Every structure is written in C-alpha cells, then in structure tokens.
Amino acid sequence: EPEVTQTPSHQVTQMGQEVILRCVPISNHLYFYWYRQILGQKVEFLVSFYNNEISEKSEIFDDQFSVERPDGSNFTLKIRSTKLEDSAMYFCASTKQGAHTGYTFGSGTRLTVV
Amino acid sequence: KQEVTQIPAALSVPEGENLVLNCSFTDSAIYNLQWFRQDPGKGLTSLLLIQSSQREQTSGRLNASLDKSSGRSTLYIAASQPGDSATYLCAVEKPNTGGFKTIFGAGTRLFVKA
C-alpha cells in the first residue's frame, strides 16, 4: 500500500535555529498538507498546498513557516527560527483530489526545541 | 466556529465487548467526516470516510454513522480486541475562506483488556 514518508522521525534543535521537515507524499496525489500535534493536544491544521502554491493556511502558519515542493517528489516544511512552543509532532498528509477523497498521513516527525 | 467534541475521552473495556465512540460537531455545514486511529507516538491511520451525503460506512468490524443535521457521528466497534487499543480521532472537513479546513476532535483513548 502506498505510504507518505516523513524524515527525520525525530529532530532536536536549539531555539532560534532553522529546521526543515521533509515529506514524500504518495506519487499520484495532488494535494499536500502539514498538521501538527502538540503533546496531549488536538491535531491542528497548518497548511495545504496544491499546484505549487499554498491553497489554505491557518493562523498558526505565520511568517516563521514556509512550505516548498522543491522537486517532483518532496514536500518540505521550514521553520525559520524555532521557538520552544514549536515542539510538537508534525504530520504530513496527501490526498488524491482534495480532502473529500480521504487523507493518507505520514508517521510524523517529532520536533523537540531546547 | 466549528468545534469537534469526542466523548468519552477515555474508555476501558474487556475483550469481546461491542462499543460506541461518539463525535459531535457544532456546524452541520461539512463536506465529510473521517475517523482515524492513532497509536502512541505514531501517525494517523484513516479508518472510515463518510461524505456529507452518506449516512454510514463499514469496514470489517467498524461501522461509522453520520447524522449531519444533528451534528453527530458514531464509530461502532464490534467484538473488540486488545489490538484495537489506540486513540480514535474524528475530523470534519468544512468550508473555509479560500477552500476548506479539517478540524479534529481531541480523541477517545481506548484500552481493550485481554
């Protein structure tokens, strides 16, 4: 069964450093997403991406965040200057033709900012 | 503002029991509702997706129903097994400025005792 692959599985970074979280969505999917889950809290939407541009973003997705599809397979989330409160699990997801076709989630990257 | 609530927050049952997990949402203008399973420290696995025009979906021992007008969905698990132990999340997709947004509930943590 096709999978969404995320790397690394765990990243520890110093406050103020830049991090890039990587995702390889399912190859024939057209819509890509980032979600995050702070420990013990709900899964929260960050951003959706389609046709090489952001189609929707949440209030959380401020200027510190950016997304990119640098080639035909990778989808990245960059956090420019990490804060302690950015510590969370970050999930990448993809859908074939939009959320109504059902999400496939990756296994997540646990980001710890120290 | 769309709110998604799941009851109970936690549930412990003996193996073999049939059980019902509840999800409610405040705004009935949704595109679909999806149930996920999340194992500790892991990603989300999609279980069932119900479009707004549908009333229920079934997969194996799982059955999910949707009553959009009353803002409720239930996930029925038949003949529960220890392997069903996980957190179950429901999520609704709703219209948003520029497109859509998916809102998650906080989940029901299920423990099935052998």
PDB file of C-alpha atoms in Angstrom:
ATOM      1  CA  GLU A   1       0.000   0.000   0.000  1.00  0.00           C
ATOM      2  CA  PRO A   2       1.411   3.445  -0.900  1.00  0.00           C
ATOM      3  CA  GLU A   3       2.723   5.460   2.024  1.00  0.00           C
ATOM      4  CA  VAL A   4       3.550   9.026   2.921  1.00  0.00           C
ATOM      5  CA  THR A   5       7.149   9.063   4.145  1.00  0.00           C
ATOM      6  CA  GLN A   6       8.496  11.602   6.623  1.00  0.00           C
ATOM      7  CA  THR A   7      12.077  12.249   7.657  1.00  0.00           C
ATOM      8  CA  PRO A   8      13.544  12.522  10.176  1.00  0.00           C
ATOM      9  CA  SER A   9      11.382  10.673  12.670  1.00  0.00           C
ATOM     10  CA  HIS A  10      12.810  12.771  15.490  1.00  0.00           C
ATOM     11  CA  GLN A  11      14.700  16.057  15.430  1.00  0.00           C
ATOM     12  CA  VAL A  12      16.162  18.011  18.317  1.00  0.00           C
ATOM     13  CA  THR A  13      17.146  21.599  17.644  1.00  0.00           C
ATOM     14  CA  GLN A  14      18.286  24.639  19.559  1.00  0.00           C
ATOM     15  CA  MET A  15      15.887  27.537  19.967  1.00  0.00           C
ATOM     16  CA  GLY A  16      16.386  30.065  17.170  1.00  0.00           C
ATOM     17  CA  GLN A  17      17.697  27.516  14.700  1.00  0.00           C
ATOM     18  CA  GLU A  18      16.078  26.746  11.368  1.00  0.00           C
ATOM     19  CA  VAL A  19      14.666  23.286  10.734  1.00  0.00           C
ATOM     20  CA  ILE A  20      13.395  21.611   7.601  1.00  0.00           C
ATOM     21  CA  LEU A  21      10.988  18.718   7.885  1.00  0.00           C
ATOM     22  CA  ARG A  22      10.737  16.504   4.854  1.00  0.00           C
ATOM     23  CA  CYS A  23       7.906  14.526   3.370  1.00  0.00           C
ATOM     24  CA  VAL A  24       7.448  12.356   0.318  1.00  0.00           C
ATOM     25  CA  PRO A  25       3.718  12.260  -0.495  1.00  0.00           C
ATOM     26  CA  ILE A  26       2.082   9.464  -2.446  1.00  0.00           C
ATOM     27  CA  SER A  27       3.190   9.796  -6.040  1.00  0.00           C
ATOM     28  CA  ASN A  28      -0.166  10.321  -7.753  1.00  0.00           C
ATOM     29  CA  HIS A  29      -1.580  12.609  -5.069  1.00  0.00           C
ATOM     30  CA  LEU A  30      -2.069  16.258  -5.909  1.00  0.00           C
ATOM     31  CA  TYR A  31      -2.822  17.909  -2.547  1.00  0.00           C
ATOM     32  CA  PHE A  32      -0.363  18.105   0.312  1.00  0.00           C
ATOM     33  CA  TYR A  33      -0.774  19.170   3.912  1.00  0.00           C
ATOM     34  CA  TRP A  34       1.066  19.782   7.142  1.00  0.00           C
ATOM     35  CA  TYR A  35      -0.553  19.268  10.517  1.00  0.00           C
ATOM     36  CA  ARG A  36       0.926  19.425  13.974  1.00  0.00           C
ATOM     37  CA  GLN A  37       0.060  17.925  17.330  1.00  0.00           C
ATOM     38  CA  ILE A  38       1.468  19.390  20.496  1.00  0.00           C
ATOM     39  CA  LEU A  39       1.813  16.693  23.165  1.00  0.00           C
ATOM     40  CA  GLY A  40      -1.565  15.966  24.712  1.00  0.00           C
ATOM     41  CA  GLN A  41      -3.434  18.338  22.430  1.00  0.00           C
ATOM     42  CA  LYS A  42      -5.526  18.127  19.272  1.00  0.00           C
ATOM     43  CA  VAL A  43      -4.173  17.675  15.770  1.00  0.00           C
ATOM     44  CA  GLU A  44      -4.116  21.162  14.199  1.00  0.00           C
ATOM     45  CA  PHE A  45      -4.124  22.148  10.551  1.00  0.00           C
ATOM     46  CA  LEU A  46      -1.164  24.233   9.390  1.00  0.00           C
ATOM     47  CA  VAL A  47      -1.259  24.498   5.622  1.00  0.00           C
ATOM     48  CA  SER A  48      -2.480  22.919   2.414  1.00  0.00           C
ATOM     49  CA  PHE A  49      -0.633  23.035  -0.891  1.00  0.00           C
ATOM     50  CA  TYR A  50      -1.828  22.430  -4.417  1.00  0.00           C
ATOM     51  CA  ASN A  51      -0.447  23.188  -7.843  1.00  0.00           C
ATOM     52  CA  ASN A  52       2.785  24.548  -6.387  1.00  0.00           C
ATOM     53  CA  GLU A  53       1.174  27.105  -4.155  1.00  0.00           C
ATOM     54  CA  ILE A  54      -0.445  27.408  -0.747  1.00  0.00           C
ATOM     55  CA  SER A  55      -4.193  26.973  -1.032  1.00  0.00           C
ATOM     56  CA  GLU A  56      -5.074  27.411   2.632  1.00  0.00           C
ATOM     57  CA  LYS A  57      -3.227  28.204   5.848  1.00  0.00           C
ATOM     58  CA  SER A  58      -4.169  28.523   9.490  1.00  0.00           C
ATOM     59  CA  GLU A  59      -3.455  31.298  11.985  1.00  0.00           C
ATOM     60  CA  ILE A  60      -0.596  29.163  13.312  1.00  0.00           C
ATOM     61  CA  PHE A  61       1.195  29.277   9.956  1.00  0.00           C
ATOM     62  CA  ASP A  62       2.853  32.661  10.371  1.00  0.00           C
ATOM     63  CA  ASP A  63       5.914  34.162   8.700  1.00  0.00           C
ATOM     64  CA  GLN A  64       8.197  31.737  10.547  1.00  0.00           C
ATOM     65  CA  PHE A  65       6.794  28.886   8.488  1.00  0.00           C
ATOM     66  CA  SER A  66       7.162  28.134   4.804  1.00  0.00           C
ATOM     67  CA  VAL A  67       6.486  25.176   2.549  1.00  0.00           C
ATOM     68  CA  GLU A  68       8.078  24.123  -0.663  1.00  0.00           C
ATOM     69  CA  ARG A  69       7.907  21.387  -3.249  1.00  0.00           C
ATOM     70  CA  PRO A  70      11.498  21.585  -4.480  1.00  0.00           C
ATOM     71  CA  ASP A  71      11.187  18.700  -6.919  1.00  0.00           C
ATOM     72  CA  GLY A  72       8.590  16.229  -8.148  1.00  0.00           C
ATOM     73  CA  SER A  73       8.593  14.126  -5.013  1.00  0.00           C
ATOM     74  CA  ASN A  74       9.499  16.075  -1.861  1.00  0.00           C
ATOM     75  CA  PHE A  75       7.333  18.436   0.158  1.00  0.00           C
ATOM     76  CA  THR A  76       9.061  20.364   2.926  1.00  0.00           C
ATOM     77  CA  LEU A  77       8.088  22.455   5.925  1.00  0.00           C
ATOM     78  CA  LYS A  78      10.637  25.006   7.072  1.00  0.00           C
ATOM     79  CA  ILE A  79      10.547  26.731  10.430  1.00  0.00           C
ATOM     80  CA  ARG A  80      12.872  29.707  10.229  1.00  0.00           C
ATOM     81  CA  SER A  81      13.655  30.454  13.849  1.00  0.00           C
ATOM     82  CA  THR A  82      12.330  27.782  16.163  1.00  0.00           C
ATOM     83  CA  LYS A  83      10.708  28.570  19.485  1.00  0.00           C
ATOM     84  CA  LEU A  84      10.158  26.285  22.446  1.00  0.00           C
ATOM     85  CA  GLU A  85       6.430  26.209  21.658  1.00  0.00           C
ATOM     86  CA  ASP A  86       7.147  24.757  18.202  1.00  0.00           C
ATOM     87  CA  SER A  87       7.920  21.438  19.909  1.00  0.00           C
ATOM     88  CA  ALA A  88       5.323  19.023  18.568  1.00  0.00           C
ATOM     89  CA  MET A  89       4.685  16.113  16.236  1.00  0.00           C
ATOM     90  CA  TYR A  90       4.447  17.356  12.673  1.00  0.00           C
ATOM     91  CA  PHE A  91       2.418  15.258  10.287  1.00  0.00           C
ATOM     92  CA  CYS A  92       2.485  15.421   6.530  1.00  0.00           C
ATOM     93  CA  ALA A  93      -0.526  14.176   4.582  1.00  0.00           C
ATOM     94  CA  SER A  94      -1.605  13.914   0.987  1.00  0.00           C
ATOM     95  CA  THR A  95      -4.839  13.358  -0.880  1.00  0.00           C
ATOM     96  CA  LYS A  96      -5.533  12.401  -4.421  1.00  0.00           C
ATOM     97  CA  GLN A  97      -8.020  15.128  -5.274  1.00  0.00           C
ATOM     98  CA  GLY A  98      -8.719  17.032  -2.087  1.00  0.00           C
ATOM     99  CA  ALA A  99      -9.721  16.128   1.444  1.00  0.00           C
ATOM    100  CA  HIS A 100     -13.040  14.650   0.283  1.00  0.00           C
ATOM    101  CA  THR A 101     -11.039  11.765  -1.175  1.00  0.00           C
ATOM    102  CA  GLY A 102      -9.531  10.928   2.208  1.00  0.00           C
ATOM    103  CA  TYR A 103      -6.183  11.674   3.783  1.00  0.00           C
ATOM    104  CA  THR A 104      -3.101   9.476   3.946  1.00  0.00           C
ATOM    105  CA  PHE A 105      -0.886  10.604   6.801  1.00  0.00           C
ATOM    106  CA  GLY A 106       2.805  10.033   7.353  1.00  0.00           C
ATOM    107  CA  SER A 107       4.093   8.694  10.648  1.00  0.00           C
ATOM    108  CA  GLY A 108       5.261  12.135  11.742  1.00  0.00           C
ATOM    109  CA  THR A 109       8.390  13.978  12.797  1.00  0.00           C
ATOM    110  CA  ARG A 110       8.764  14.666  16.484  1.00  0.00           C
ATOM    111  CA  LEU A 111      10.388  18.097  16.797  1.00  0.00           C
ATOM    112  CA  THR A 112      11.933  18.993  20.133  1.00  0.00           C
ATOM    113  CA  VAL A 113      13.176  22.556  20.578  1.00  0.00           C
ATOM    114  CA  VAL A 114      15.561  23.010  23.509  1.00  0.00           C
TER     115      VAL A 114
ATOM    116  CA  LYS B   1     -16.616  28.476  14.664  1.00  0.00           C
ATOM    117  CA  GLN B   2     -16.596  24.712  14.158  1.00  0.00           C
ATOM    118  CA  GLU B   3     -15.944  22.698  17.321  1.00  0.00           C
ATOM    119  CA  VAL B   4     -15.488  18.931  17.355  1.00  0.00           C
ATOM    120  CA  THR B   5     -16.037  17.066  20.607  1.00  0.00           C
ATOM    121  CA  GLN B   6     -15.438  13.413  21.347  1.00  0.00           C
ATOM    122  CA  ILE B   7     -16.980  11.506  24.195  1.00  0.00           C
ATOM    123  CA  PRO B   8     -15.796   9.689  26.194  1.00  0.00           C
ATOM    124  CA  ALA B   9     -12.228  10.956  26.484  1.00  0.00           C
ATOM    125  CA  ALA B  10     -11.100   7.513  27.596  1.00  0.00           C
ATOM    126  CA  LEU B  11     -12.663   4.077  27.673  1.00  0.00           C
ATOM    127  CA  SER B  12     -11.519   0.749  29.087  1.00  0.00           C
ATOM    128  CA  VAL B  13     -13.429  -2.402  28.119  1.00  0.00           C
ATOM    129  CA  PRO B  14     -12.907  -6.165  28.332  1.00  0.00           C
ATOM    130  CA  GLU B  15     -12.078  -8.028  25.167  1.00  0.00           C
ATOM    131  CA  GLY B  16     -15.090  -9.058  23.097  1.00  0.00           C
ATOM    132  CA  GLU B  17     -17.290  -6.136  24.038  1.00  0.00           C
ATOM    133  CA  ASN B  18     -19.086  -4.071  21.428  1.00  0.00           C
ATOM    134  CA  LEU B  19     -18.541  -0.367  21.903  1.00  0.00           C
ATOM    135  CA  VAL B  20     -19.557   3.031  20.585  1.00  0.00           C
ATOM    136  CA  LEU B  21     -17.424   6.125  20.327  1.00  0.00           C
ATOM    137  CA  ASN B  22     -19.142   9.465  19.871  1.00  0.00           C
ATOM    138  CA  CYS B  23     -18.223  12.567  17.928  1.00  0.00           C
ATOM    139  CA  SER B  24     -20.228  15.785  17.753  1.00  0.00           C
ATOM    140  CA  PHE B  25     -19.684  18.936  15.747  1.00  0.00           C
ATOM    141  CA  THR B  26     -21.295  22.336  16.095  1.00  0.00           C
ATOM    142  CA  ASP B  27     -21.667  23.382  12.456  1.00  0.00           C
ATOM    143  CA  SER B  28     -23.533  20.964  10.194  1.00  0.00           C
ATOM    144  CA  ALA B  29     -22.098  22.536   7.015  1.00  0.00           C
ATOM    145  CA  ILE B  30     -19.432  19.902   6.489  1.00  0.00           C
ATOM    146  CA  TYR B  31     -18.087  18.199   3.377  1.00  0.00           C
ATOM    147  CA  ASN B  32     -17.216  14.948   5.104  1.00  0.00           C
ATOM    148  CA  LEU B  33     -16.237  13.297   8.359  1.00  0.00           C
ATOM    149  CA  GLN B  34     -13.321  10.938   8.804  1.00  0.00           C
ATOM    150  CA  TRP B  35     -12.387   8.577  11.619  1.00  0.00           C
ATOM    151  CA  PHE B  36      -8.715   7.906  12.334  1.00  0.00           C
ATOM    152  CA  ARG B  37      -6.753   5.645  14.604  1.00  0.00           C
ATOM    153  CA  GLN B  38      -3.587   6.887  16.305  1.00  0.00           C
ATOM    154  CA  ASP B  39      -1.204   4.592  18.150  1.00  0.00           C
ATOM    155  CA  PRO B  40       1.050   6.182  20.815  1.00  0.00           C
ATOM    156  CA  GLY B  41       3.782   8.280  19.218  1.00  0.00           C
ATOM    157  CA  LYS B  42       2.640   7.321  15.737  1.00  0.00           C
ATOM    158  CA  GLY B  43       0.850   8.856  12.798  1.00  0.00           C
ATOM    159  CA  LEU B  44      -2.816   8.741  11.898  1.00  0.00           C
ATOM    160  CA  THR B  45      -4.366   5.806  10.078  1.00  0.00           C
ATOM    161  CA  SER B  46      -7.572   6.515   8.211  1.00  0.00           C
ATOM    162  CA  LEU B  47     -10.359   4.113   9.165  1.00  0.00           C
ATOM    163  CA  LEU B  48     -13.528   5.380   7.525  1.00  0.00           C
ATOM    164  CA  LEU B  49     -14.530   8.414   5.463  1.00  0.00           C
ATOM    165  CA  ILE B  50     -18.185   9.446   5.284  1.00  0.00           C
ATOM    166  CA  GLN B  51     -19.201  12.028   2.707  1.00  0.00           C
ATOM    167  CA  SER B  52     -21.826  14.565   3.764  1.00  0.00           C
ATOM    168  CA  SER B  53     -24.419  12.871   1.548  1.00  0.00           C
ATOM    169  CA  GLN B  54     -23.840   9.461   3.158  1.00  0.00           C
ATOM    170  CA  ARG B  55     -25.301   8.019   6.345  1.00  0.00           C
ATOM    171  CA  GLU B  56     -22.770   5.333   7.177  1.00  0.00           C
ATOM    172  CA  GLN B  57     -19.678   3.439   6.139  1.00  0.00           C
ATOM    173  CA  THR B  58     -18.487  -0.020   7.150  1.00  0.00           C
ATOM    174  CA  SER B  59     -15.110  -1.683   7.164  1.00  0.00           C
ATOM    175  CA  GLY B  60     -14.762  -5.078   8.817  1.00  0.00           C
ATOM    176  CA  ARG B  61     -15.697  -4.766  12.486  1.00  0.00           C
ATOM    177  CA  LEU B  62     -16.024  -0.982  12.213  1.00  0.00           C
ATOM    178  CA  ASN B  63     -19.161   0.928  11.347  1.00  0.00           C
ATOM    179  CA  ALA B  64     -19.393   4.707  11.309  1.00  0.00           C
ATOM    180  CA  SER B  65     -22.634   6.635  11.051  1.00  0.00           C
ATOM    181  CA  LEU B  66     -23.234  10.281  10.293  1.00  0.00           C
ATOM    182  CA  ASP B  67     -26.235  12.435  11.183  1.00  0.00           C
ATOM    183  CA  LYS B  68     -25.275  15.770   9.724  1.00  0.00           C
ATOM    184  CA  SER B  69     -28.393  17.629  10.767  1.00  0.00           C
ATOM    185  CA  SER B  70     -27.841  16.837  14.437  1.00  0.00           C
ATOM    186  CA  GLY B  71     -24.073  17.201  14.218  1.00  0.00           C
ATOM    187  CA  ARG B  72     -23.240  13.667  15.349  1.00  0.00           C
ATOM    188  CA  SER B  73     -21.231  10.678  14.265  1.00  0.00           C
ATOM    189  CA  THR B  74     -20.648   7.376  15.988  1.00  0.00           C
ATOM    190  CA  LEU B  75     -17.962   4.764  15.490  1.00  0.00           C
ATOM    191  CA  TYR B  76     -19.136   1.299  16.386  1.00  0.00           C
ATOM    192  CA  ILE B  77     -16.502  -1.356  17.060  1.00  0.00           C
ATOM    193  CA  ALA B  78     -17.775  -4.909  17.203  1.00  0.00           C
ATOM    194  CA  ALA B  79     -16.150  -7.674  19.212  1.00  0.00           C
ATOM    195  CA  SER B  80     -13.290  -5.509  20.451  1.00  0.00           C
ATOM    196  CA  GLN B  81      -9.760  -6.956  20.618  1.00  0.00           C
ATOM    197  CA  PRO B  82      -6.639  -5.881  22.532  1.00  0.00           C
ATOM    198  CA  GLY B  83      -5.160  -4.795  19.190  1.00  0.00           C
ATOM    199  CA  ASP B  84      -7.908  -2.182  18.947  1.00  0.00           C
ATOM    200  CA  SER B  85      -6.303  -0.282  21.819  1.00  0.00           C
ATOM    201  CA  ALA B  86      -5.421   3.168  20.458  1.00  0.00           C
ATOM    202  CA  THR B  87      -6.719   6.715  20.309  1.00  0.00           C
ATOM    203  CA  TYR B  88      -9.593   7.240  17.892  1.00  0.00           C
ATOM    204  CA  LEU B  89      -9.953  10.665  16.317  1.00  0.00           C
ATOM    205  CA  CYS B  90     -12.774  12.107  14.296  1.00  0.00           C
ATOM    206  CA  ALA B  91     -12.250  15.021  11.942  1.00  0.00           C
ATOM    207  CA  VAL B  92     -14.656  17.113   9.906  1.00  0.00           C
ATOM    208  CA  GLU B  93     -13.872  18.965   6.717  1.00  0.00           C
ATOM    209  CA  LYS B  94     -15.660  22.277   6.484  1.00  0.00           C
ATOM    210  CA  PRO B  95     -15.766  25.197   4.073  1.00  0.00           C
ATOM    211  CA  ASN B  96     -13.280  27.922   4.832  1.00  0.00           C
ATOM    212  CA  THR B  97     -12.186  31.141   3.154  1.00  0.00           C
ATOM    213  CA  GLY B  98     -10.249  30.054   0.102  1.00  0.00           C
ATOM    214  CA  GLY B  99     -11.274  26.440   0.286  1.00  0.00           C
ATOM    215  CA  PHE B 100     -11.716  24.058   3.161  1.00  0.00           C
ATOM    216  CA  LYS B 101     -10.304  23.203   6.556  1.00  0.00           C
ATOM    217  CA  THR B 102     -10.197  19.997   8.576  1.00  0.00           C
ATOM    218  CA  ILE B 103     -10.960  20.198  12.298  1.00  0.00           C
ATOM    219  CA  PHE B 104     -10.011  17.347  14.615  1.00  0.00           C
ATOM    220  CA  GLY B 105     -11.531  16.257  17.879  1.00  0.00           C
ATOM    221  CA  ALA B 106      -9.337  15.540  20.894  1.00  0.00           C
ATOM    222  CA  GLY B 107      -9.876  11.797  20.532  1.00  0.00           C
ATOM    223  CA  THR B 108     -11.116   8.877  22.602  1.00  0.00           C
ATOM    224  CA  ARG B 109      -8.367   6.784  24.161  1.00  0.00           C
ATOM    225  CA  LEU B 110      -9.479   3.144  24.055  1.00  0.00           C
ATOM    226  CA  PHE B 111      -7.978   0.320  26.069  1.00  0.00           C
ATOM    227  CA  VAL B 112      -9.205  -3.216  25.442  1.00  0.00           C
ATOM    228  CA  LYS B 113      -8.235  -5.639  28.195  1.00  0.00           C
ATOM    229  CA  ALA B 114      -7.347  -9.223  27.311  1.00  0.00           C
TER     230      ALA B 114
END
